[in-house]
Coordinates of C-alpha atoms in Angstrom, one line a residue:
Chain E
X36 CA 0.0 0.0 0.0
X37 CA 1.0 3.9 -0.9
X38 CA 2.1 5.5 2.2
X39 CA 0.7 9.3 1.9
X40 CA 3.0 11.7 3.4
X41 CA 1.6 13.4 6.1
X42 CA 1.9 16.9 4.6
X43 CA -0.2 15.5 1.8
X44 CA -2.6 14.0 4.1
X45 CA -4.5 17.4 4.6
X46 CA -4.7 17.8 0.7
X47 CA -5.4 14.6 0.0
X48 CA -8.6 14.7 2.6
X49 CA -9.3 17.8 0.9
X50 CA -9.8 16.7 -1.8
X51 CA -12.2 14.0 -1.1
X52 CA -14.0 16.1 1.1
X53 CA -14.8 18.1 -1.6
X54 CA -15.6 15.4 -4.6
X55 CA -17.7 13.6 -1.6
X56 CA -19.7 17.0 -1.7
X57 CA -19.5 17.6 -5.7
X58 CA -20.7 13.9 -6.0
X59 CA -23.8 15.0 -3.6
X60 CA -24.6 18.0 -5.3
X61 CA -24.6 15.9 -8.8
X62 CA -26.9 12.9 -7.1
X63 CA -29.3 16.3 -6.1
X64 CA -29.3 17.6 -9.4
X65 CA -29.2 14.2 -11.0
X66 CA -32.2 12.8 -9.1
X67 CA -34.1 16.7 -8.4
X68 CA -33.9 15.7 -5.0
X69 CA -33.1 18.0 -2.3
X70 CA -31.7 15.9 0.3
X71 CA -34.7 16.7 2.6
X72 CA -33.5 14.3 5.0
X73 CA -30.6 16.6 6.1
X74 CA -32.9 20.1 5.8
X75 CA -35.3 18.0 8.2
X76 CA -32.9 17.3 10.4
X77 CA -31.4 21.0 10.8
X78 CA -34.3 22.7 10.5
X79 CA -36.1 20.3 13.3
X80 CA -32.9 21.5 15.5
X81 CA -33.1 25.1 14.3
X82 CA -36.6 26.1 14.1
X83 CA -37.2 25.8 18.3
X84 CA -34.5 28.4 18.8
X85 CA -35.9 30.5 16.1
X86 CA -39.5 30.0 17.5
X87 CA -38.5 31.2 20.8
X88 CA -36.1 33.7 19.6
X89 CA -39.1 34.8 17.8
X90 CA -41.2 34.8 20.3
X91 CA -38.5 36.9 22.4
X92 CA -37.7 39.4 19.7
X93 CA -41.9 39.9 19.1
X94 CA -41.5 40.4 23.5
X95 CA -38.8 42.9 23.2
X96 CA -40.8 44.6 20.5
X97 CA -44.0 44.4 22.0
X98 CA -42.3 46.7 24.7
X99 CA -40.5 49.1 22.5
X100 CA -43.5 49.9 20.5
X101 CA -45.6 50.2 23.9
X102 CA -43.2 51.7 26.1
X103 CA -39.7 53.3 24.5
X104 CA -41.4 54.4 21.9
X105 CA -44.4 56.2 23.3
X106 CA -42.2 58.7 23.9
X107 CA -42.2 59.4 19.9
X108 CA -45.9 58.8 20.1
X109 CA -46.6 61.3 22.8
X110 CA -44.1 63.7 20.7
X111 CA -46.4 63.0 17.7
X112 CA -49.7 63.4 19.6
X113 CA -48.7 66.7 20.8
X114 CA -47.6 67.7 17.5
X115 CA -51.4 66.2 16.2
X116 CA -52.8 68.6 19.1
X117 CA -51.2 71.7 17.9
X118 CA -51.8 71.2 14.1
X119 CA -55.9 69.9 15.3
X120 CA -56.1 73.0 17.1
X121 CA -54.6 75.2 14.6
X122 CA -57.3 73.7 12.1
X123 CA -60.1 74.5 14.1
X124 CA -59.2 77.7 14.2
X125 CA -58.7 78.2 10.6
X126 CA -62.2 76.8 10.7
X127 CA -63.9 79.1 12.9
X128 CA -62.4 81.9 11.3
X129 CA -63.9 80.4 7.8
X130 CA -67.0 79.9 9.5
X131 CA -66.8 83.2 10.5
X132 CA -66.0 85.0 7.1
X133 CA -68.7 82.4 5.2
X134 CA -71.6 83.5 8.2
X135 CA -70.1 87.4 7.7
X136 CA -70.4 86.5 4.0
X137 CA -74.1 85.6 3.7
X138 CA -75.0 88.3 6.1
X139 CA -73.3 91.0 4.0
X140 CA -75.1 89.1 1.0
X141 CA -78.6 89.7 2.7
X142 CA -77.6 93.3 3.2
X143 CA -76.6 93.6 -0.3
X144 CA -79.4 92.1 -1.2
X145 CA -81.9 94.2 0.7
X146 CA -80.3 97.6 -0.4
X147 CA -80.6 96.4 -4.1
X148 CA -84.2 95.7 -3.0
X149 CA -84.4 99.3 -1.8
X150 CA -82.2 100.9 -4.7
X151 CA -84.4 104.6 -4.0
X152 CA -84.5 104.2 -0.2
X153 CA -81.1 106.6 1.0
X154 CA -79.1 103.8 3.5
X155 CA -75.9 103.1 4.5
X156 CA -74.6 100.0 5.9
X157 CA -72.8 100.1 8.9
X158 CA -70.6 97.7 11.4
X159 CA -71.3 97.4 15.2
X160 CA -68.1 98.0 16.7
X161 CA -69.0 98.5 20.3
X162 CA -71.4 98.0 23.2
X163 CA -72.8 100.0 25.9
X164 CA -70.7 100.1 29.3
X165 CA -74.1 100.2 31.5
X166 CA -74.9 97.0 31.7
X167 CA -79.0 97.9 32.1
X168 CA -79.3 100.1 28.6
X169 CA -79.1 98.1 25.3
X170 CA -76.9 100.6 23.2
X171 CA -74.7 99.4 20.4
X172 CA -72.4 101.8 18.5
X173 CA -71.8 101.7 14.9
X174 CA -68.7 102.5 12.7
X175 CA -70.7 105.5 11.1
X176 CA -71.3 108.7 12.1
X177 CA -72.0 112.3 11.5
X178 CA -69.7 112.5 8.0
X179 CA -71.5 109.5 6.5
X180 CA -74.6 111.4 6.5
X181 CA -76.2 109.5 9.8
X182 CA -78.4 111.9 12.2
X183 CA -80.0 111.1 15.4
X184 CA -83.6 109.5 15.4
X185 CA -82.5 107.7 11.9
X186 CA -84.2 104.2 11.9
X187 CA -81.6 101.3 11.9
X188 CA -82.5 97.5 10.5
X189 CA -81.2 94.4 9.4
X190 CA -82.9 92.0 6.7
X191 CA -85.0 90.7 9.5
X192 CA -86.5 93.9 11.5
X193 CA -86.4 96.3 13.2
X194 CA -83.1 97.3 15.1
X195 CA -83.8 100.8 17.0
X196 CA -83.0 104.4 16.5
X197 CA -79.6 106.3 16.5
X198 CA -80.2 108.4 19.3
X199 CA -76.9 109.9 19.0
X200 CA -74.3 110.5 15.9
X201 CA -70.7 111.0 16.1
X202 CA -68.2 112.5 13.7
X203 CA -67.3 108.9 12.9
X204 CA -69.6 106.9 14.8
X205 CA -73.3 106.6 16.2
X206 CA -74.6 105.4 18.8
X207 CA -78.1 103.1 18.3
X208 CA -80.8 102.6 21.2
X209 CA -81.7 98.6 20.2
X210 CA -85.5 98.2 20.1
X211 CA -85.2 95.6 23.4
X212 CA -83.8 98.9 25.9
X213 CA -86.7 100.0 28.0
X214 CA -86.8 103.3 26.7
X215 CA -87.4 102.0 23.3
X216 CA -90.5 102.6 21.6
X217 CA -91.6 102.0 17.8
X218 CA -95.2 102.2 16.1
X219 CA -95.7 98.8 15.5
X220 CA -99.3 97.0 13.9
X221 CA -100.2 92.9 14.0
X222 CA -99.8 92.1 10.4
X223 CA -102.7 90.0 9.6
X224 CA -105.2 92.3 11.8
X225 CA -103.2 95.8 11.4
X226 CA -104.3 96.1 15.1
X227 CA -101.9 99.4 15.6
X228 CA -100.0 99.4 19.1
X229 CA -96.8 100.6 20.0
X230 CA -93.8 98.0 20.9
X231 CA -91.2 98.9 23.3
X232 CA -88.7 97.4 25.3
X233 CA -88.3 96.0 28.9
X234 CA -84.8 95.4 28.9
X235 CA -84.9 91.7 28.3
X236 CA -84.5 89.7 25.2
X237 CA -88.2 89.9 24.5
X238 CA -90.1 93.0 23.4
X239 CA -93.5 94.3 24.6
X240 CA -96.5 95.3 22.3
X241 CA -98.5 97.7 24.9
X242 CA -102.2 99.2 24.9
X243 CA -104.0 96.2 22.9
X244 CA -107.3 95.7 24.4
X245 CA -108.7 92.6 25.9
X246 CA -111.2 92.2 23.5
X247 CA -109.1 92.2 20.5
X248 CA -108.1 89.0 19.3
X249 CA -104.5 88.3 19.3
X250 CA -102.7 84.6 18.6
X251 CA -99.4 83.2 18.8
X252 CA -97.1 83.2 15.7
X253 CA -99.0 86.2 14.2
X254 CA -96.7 89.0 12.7
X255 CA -95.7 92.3 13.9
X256 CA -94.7 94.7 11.5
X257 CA -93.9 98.7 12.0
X258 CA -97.1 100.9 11.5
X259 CA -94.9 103.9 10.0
X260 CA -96.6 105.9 12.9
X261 CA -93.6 107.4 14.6
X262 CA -92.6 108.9 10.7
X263 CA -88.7 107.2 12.1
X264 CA -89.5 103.2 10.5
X265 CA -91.5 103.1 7.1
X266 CA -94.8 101.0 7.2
X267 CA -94.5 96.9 7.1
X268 CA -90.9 96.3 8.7
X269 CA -90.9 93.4 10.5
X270 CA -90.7 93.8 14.0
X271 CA -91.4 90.3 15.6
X272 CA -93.7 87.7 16.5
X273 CA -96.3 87.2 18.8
X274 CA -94.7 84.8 21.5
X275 CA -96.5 84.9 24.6
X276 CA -100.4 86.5 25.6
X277 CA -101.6 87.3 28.9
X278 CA -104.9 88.9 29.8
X279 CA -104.0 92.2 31.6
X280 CA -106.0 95.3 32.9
X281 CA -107.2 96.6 31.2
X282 CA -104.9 95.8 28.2
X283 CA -103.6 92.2 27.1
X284 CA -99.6 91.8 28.1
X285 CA -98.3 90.5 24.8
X286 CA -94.7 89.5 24.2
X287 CA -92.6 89.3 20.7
X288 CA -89.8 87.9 20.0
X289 CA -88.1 90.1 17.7
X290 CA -87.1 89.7 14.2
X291 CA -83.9 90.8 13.9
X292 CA -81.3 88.9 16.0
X293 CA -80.4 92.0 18.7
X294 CA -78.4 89.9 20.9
X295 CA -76.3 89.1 18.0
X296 CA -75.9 92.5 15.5
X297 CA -72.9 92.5 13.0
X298 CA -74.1 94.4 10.2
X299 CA -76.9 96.8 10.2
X300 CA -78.7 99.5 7.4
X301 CA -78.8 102.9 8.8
X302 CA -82.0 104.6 6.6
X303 CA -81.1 108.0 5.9
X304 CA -84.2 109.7 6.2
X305 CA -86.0 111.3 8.8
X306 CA -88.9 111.4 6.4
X307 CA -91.3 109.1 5.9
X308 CA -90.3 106.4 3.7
X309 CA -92.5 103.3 1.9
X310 CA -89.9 100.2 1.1
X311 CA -92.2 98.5 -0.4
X312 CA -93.4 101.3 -2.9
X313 CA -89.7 102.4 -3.2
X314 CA -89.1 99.2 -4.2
X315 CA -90.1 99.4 -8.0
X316 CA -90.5 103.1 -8.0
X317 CA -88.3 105.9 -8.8
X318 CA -86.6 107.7 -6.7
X319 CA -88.5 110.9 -6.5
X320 CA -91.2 109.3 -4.7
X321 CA -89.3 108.0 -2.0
X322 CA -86.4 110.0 -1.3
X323 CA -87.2 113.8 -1.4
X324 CA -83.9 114.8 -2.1
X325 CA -83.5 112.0 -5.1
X326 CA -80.4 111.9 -4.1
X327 CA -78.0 108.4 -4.8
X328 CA -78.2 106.3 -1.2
X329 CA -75.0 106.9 -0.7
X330 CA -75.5 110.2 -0.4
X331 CA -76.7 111.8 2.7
X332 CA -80.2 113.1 2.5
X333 CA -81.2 116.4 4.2
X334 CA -81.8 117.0 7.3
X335 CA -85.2 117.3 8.0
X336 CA -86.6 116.6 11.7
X337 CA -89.9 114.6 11.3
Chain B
X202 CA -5.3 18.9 27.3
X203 CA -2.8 21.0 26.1
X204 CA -3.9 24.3 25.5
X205 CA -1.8 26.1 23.4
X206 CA 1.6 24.8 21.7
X207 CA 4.2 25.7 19.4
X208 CA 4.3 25.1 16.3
X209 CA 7.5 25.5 14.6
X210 CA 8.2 26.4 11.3
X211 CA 11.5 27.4 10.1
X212 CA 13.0 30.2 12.6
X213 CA 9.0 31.5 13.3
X214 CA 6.8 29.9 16.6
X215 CA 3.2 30.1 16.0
X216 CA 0.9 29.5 18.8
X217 CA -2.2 27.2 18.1
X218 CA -5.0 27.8 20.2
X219 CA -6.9 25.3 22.1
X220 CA -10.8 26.5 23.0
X221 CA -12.9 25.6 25.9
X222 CA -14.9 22.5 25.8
X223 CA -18.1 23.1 23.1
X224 CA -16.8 26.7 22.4
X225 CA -16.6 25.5 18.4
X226 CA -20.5 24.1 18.5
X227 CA -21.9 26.8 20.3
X228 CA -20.2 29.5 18.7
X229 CA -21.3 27.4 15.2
X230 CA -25.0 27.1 16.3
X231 CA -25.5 30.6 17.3
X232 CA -24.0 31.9 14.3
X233 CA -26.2 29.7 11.5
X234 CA -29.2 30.6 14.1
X235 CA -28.5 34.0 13.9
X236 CA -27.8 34.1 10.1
X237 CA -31.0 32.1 9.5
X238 CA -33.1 34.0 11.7
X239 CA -31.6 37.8 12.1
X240 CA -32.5 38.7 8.4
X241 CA -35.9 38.1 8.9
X242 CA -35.9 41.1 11.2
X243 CA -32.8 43.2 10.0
X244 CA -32.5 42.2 5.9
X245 CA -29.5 44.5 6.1
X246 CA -27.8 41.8 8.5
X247 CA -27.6 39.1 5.2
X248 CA -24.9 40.7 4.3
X249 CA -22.8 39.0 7.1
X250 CA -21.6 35.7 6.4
X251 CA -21.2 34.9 10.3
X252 CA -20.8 30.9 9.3
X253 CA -18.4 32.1 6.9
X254 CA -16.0 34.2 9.9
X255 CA -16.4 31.4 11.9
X256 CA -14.9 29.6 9.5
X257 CA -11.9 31.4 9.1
X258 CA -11.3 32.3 12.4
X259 CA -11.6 28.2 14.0
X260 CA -9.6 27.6 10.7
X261 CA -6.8 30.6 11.6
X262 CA -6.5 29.8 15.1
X263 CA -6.6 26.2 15.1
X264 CA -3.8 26.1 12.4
X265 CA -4.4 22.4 11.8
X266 CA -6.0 22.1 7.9
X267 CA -7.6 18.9 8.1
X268 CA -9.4 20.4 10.8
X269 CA -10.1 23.0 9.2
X270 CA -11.2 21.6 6.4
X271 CA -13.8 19.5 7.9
X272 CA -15.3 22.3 10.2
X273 CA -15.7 24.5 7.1
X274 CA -17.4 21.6 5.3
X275 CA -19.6 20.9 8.5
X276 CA -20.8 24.6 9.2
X277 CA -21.4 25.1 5.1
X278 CA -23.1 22.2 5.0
X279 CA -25.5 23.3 7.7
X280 CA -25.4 26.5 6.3
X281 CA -26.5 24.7 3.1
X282 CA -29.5 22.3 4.5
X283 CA -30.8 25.8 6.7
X284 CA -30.8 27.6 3.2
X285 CA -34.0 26.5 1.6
X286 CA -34.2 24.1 -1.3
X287 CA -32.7 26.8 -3.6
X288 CA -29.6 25.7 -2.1
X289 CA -28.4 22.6 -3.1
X290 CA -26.2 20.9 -0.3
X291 CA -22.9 21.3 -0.4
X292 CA -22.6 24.7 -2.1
X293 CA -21.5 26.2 0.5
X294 CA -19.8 23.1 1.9
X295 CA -17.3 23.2 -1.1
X296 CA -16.8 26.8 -0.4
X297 CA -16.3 26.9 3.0
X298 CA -14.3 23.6 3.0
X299 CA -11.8 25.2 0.9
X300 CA -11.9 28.0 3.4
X301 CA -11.4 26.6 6.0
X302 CA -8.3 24.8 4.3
X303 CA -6.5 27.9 3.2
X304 CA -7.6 30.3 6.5
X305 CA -5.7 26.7 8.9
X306 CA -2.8 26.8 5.8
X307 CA -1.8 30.3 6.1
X308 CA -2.4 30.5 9.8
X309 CA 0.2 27.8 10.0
X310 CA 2.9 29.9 8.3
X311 CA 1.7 33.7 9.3
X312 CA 0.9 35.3 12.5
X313 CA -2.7 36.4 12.0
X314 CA -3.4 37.4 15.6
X315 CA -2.9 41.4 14.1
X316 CA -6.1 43.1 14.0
X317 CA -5.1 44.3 10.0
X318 CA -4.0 41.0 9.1
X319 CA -7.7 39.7 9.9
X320 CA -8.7 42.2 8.2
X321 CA -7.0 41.6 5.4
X322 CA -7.3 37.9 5.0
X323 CA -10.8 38.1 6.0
X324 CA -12.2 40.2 2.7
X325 CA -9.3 37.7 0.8
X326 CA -11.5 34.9 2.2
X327 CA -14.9 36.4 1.6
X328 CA -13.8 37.2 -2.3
X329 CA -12.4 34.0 -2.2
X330 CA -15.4 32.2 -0.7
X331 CA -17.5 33.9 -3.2
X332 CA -15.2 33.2 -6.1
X333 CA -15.6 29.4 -5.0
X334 CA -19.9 29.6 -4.8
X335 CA -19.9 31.4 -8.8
X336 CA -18.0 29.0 -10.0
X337 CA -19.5 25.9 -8.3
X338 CA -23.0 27.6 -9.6
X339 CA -21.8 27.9 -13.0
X340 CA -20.0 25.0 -13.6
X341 CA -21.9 22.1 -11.9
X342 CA -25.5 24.2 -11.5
X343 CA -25.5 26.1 -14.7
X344 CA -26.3 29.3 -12.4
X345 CA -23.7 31.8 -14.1
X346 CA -23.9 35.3 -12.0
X347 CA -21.7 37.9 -12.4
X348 CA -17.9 37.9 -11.2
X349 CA -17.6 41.3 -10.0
X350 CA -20.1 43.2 -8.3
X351 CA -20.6 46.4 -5.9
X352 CA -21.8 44.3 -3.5
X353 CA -19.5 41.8 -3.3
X354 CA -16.5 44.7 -2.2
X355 CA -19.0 45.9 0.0
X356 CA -20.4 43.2 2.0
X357 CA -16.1 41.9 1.7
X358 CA -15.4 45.0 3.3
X359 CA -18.5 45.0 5.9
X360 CA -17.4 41.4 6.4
X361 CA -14.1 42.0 7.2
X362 CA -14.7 45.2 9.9
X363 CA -17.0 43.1 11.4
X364 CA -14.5 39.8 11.9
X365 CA -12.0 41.9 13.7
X366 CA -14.1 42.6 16.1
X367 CA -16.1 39.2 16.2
X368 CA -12.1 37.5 16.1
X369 CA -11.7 39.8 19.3
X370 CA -14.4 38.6 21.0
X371 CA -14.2 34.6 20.0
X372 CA -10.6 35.1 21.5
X373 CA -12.0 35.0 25.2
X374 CA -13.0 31.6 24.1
X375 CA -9.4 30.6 24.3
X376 CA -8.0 28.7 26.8
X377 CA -5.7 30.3 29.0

């Protein structure tokens, strides 16, 4: 027998390790098998580590997502907050401008209406300081052509009367002040009394008889009576009835929103005027001056 | 047991390293588990061949090549059967056989304790190791890929940073 030199010895196991391993990948490809037997055996003794490496790795997660890395999450949330908040205030603020939008709409509206009636639209920029009178003051005054006792309204009713006018701005007695008074008539039975305030949200409609009838829901509208509000303004609605002595206490809610006033029209007359005569008819007849509306009519005390 | 000796080869003394008792199969299990099981969490971490280090580090301290031979063919092997079926067995083995060969050859004849020399021999190994897998894939699989790639310097290079410092922490497995 061949003696191998034990320098060769190495090589010579090399190199059947290696044809051992070429001769088993050429029986695999030979035969398409894939010596499951081995895989079976490896992965048998394998796969319980992995599982439970798994499982431990899943653990270790399980606590960085739910405790390390709430700190990220609570960075986030904050960082939510603030951009939540800062969209609710761009809504409110569109809210605001789409609600100022529609209101300036309806005054728009109202003046084209009126195109012969002399009015200005004004802002409410302030309130009274006493907390008992129900004064609001408007961005107008004496050098847009507004005069004391001019009637002021919204779409929706009656406001009040300027009861005193500024270089730059007025100063408007709201219809709900107790020491408010406007000629006022039910609209379905043009039953003529006068509606004043008692310094609460609702208005009252005084001197109406017991014996005149008088329902809930029916309309009040101005009588033009007090020559300040032309006829047929609204003024309110019948909310409440009370038999009184000797004349029914009746309560109306009014029409324009008083609690809330943005916007108002500021009717620049202090003569009589007829909106819904002005309404389709020139100028002349309503205005005496003829004048454009946004020019300031004469002064002329009724 | 004798724990480490000298081996002598002309005028140079080259230590060959004993390790404790089951340091080789533990340190051979955890590295296949982790190479079969770390990607699925951290696919970056494929790039490591840690069978492959093992390899050349038992093969480079051991200094012994029929040793070394026959770990490298029994961790590629088991590298090969926890592969999938895309693997054929003994792909690696070849590979890593012939590793382990060359890595317990040349640590025979150089000192290789030098953290640059691992370094060094380590990307030699991976390229090498590589080398071996295209050309058992072309020639007895019919898989040709190409020679040369980007990734193969890279994951040489990430291979070889990584096995100096994996070579400096299997050295505590030494015996004293």
């Amino acid at each position: 027998m061949v003696a191998i030199p034990s320098r060769h010895k190495s090589l010579v196991l090399l190199a059947g390790v290696i044809l051992l391993q070429v001769l088993l990948l050429a029986v695999q490809i030979k035969r398409d098998s894939q010596g499951r037997l081995i895989r079976v055996w490896t992965v048998g003794a394998v796969s319980p580590f992995q599982r439970a490496g798994a499982s431990g790795i899943g653990g270790i997660r399980g606590i960085w997502n739910h405790y390390f890395a709430l700190q990220n999450a609570s960075r986030e949330n904050e960082r939510l907050r603030s951009e939540n908040d800062t969209l609710k205030l761009q809504i409110n603020q569109l809210q605001s401008r789409a609600a100022e939008a529609d209101r300036l709409a309806r005054l728009l509206n109202f003046r084209q209406a009126h195109q012969n009636v002399p009015m200005l639209g004004a802002r409410v920029i302030g309130t009274s300081a006493d907390t008992q009178s129900q004064t609001v003051y408007l961005d107008r005054g004496e050098r847009d052509g507004i005069k004391r006792n001019m009637g002021v309204i919204t779409p929706d009713g009656v406001v009040g009367k300027v009861i005193e006018a500024y270089s730059n701005t007025s100063q408007v007695l709201l219809l709900s002040d107790k020491d408010s008074g406007v000629g006022a008539m039910i609209s379905e039975s043009r039953i003529q009394s006068p509606v004043g305030g008692v310094g609460e949200p609702l208005l009252s409609m005084k001197y109406v008889p017991n014996d005149d009838e008088v329902n809930l829901g029916q309309h009040v509208v101005t009588s033009g009576m007090d020559r300040i509000f032309p006829r047929d303004l609204p003024v309110g609605t019948v909310s409440q009835i009370k038999a009184g002595n000797p004349f029914k206490q009746i309560r109306i809610r009014p029409s324009a929103n008083l609690e809330r006033l943005e916007e108002v029209i500021v009717l620049l007359s202090l003569q009589p005027l007829d909106l819904k005569k002005d309404a389709g008819t020139p100028a002349a007849e309503a205005t005496p001056s003829g004048k454009d509306t946004a020019t300031p009519p004469k002064a002329e005390k009724p | 047991m004798n724990e480490t000796y000298d081996l002598r080869i002309g005028e140079s003394h080259i230590e060959v390293h004993k390790f404790r008792g089951g340091a080789i199969f533990v340190a051979t299990a955890v590295a296949l588990l982790l190479q079969a099981s770390v990607p699925v969490y951290l696919s970056k971490f494929s790039v490591l061949d840690l069978p492959l280090l093992l390899t050349i580090y038992f093969g480079l301290s051991r200094r012994n090549p029929s040793t070394g031979l026959l770990l490298g063919m029994t961790i590629g092997l088991l590298q090969d059967s926890l592969s999938g079926p895309t693997v054929p067995l003994g792909l690696y083995g070849i590979a890593k056989t012939i590793i382990g060969y060359l890595a317990s050859s040349i640590g025979a004849r150089l000192d290789t304790e030098h953290p640059i020399a691992r370094f060094a021999l380590t990307m030699v190994f991976f390229c090498v190791h590589q080398a071996v897998i295209l050309v058992t894939r072309r020639i007895l699989l019919a898989q040709p890929d190409p020679l040369f790639t980007l990734r193969l310097v890279i994951s040489a290079g990430v291979n070889a940073i990584i096995g100096v410092f994996l070579f400096m922490a299997l050295d505590k497995l030494r015996k004293n």
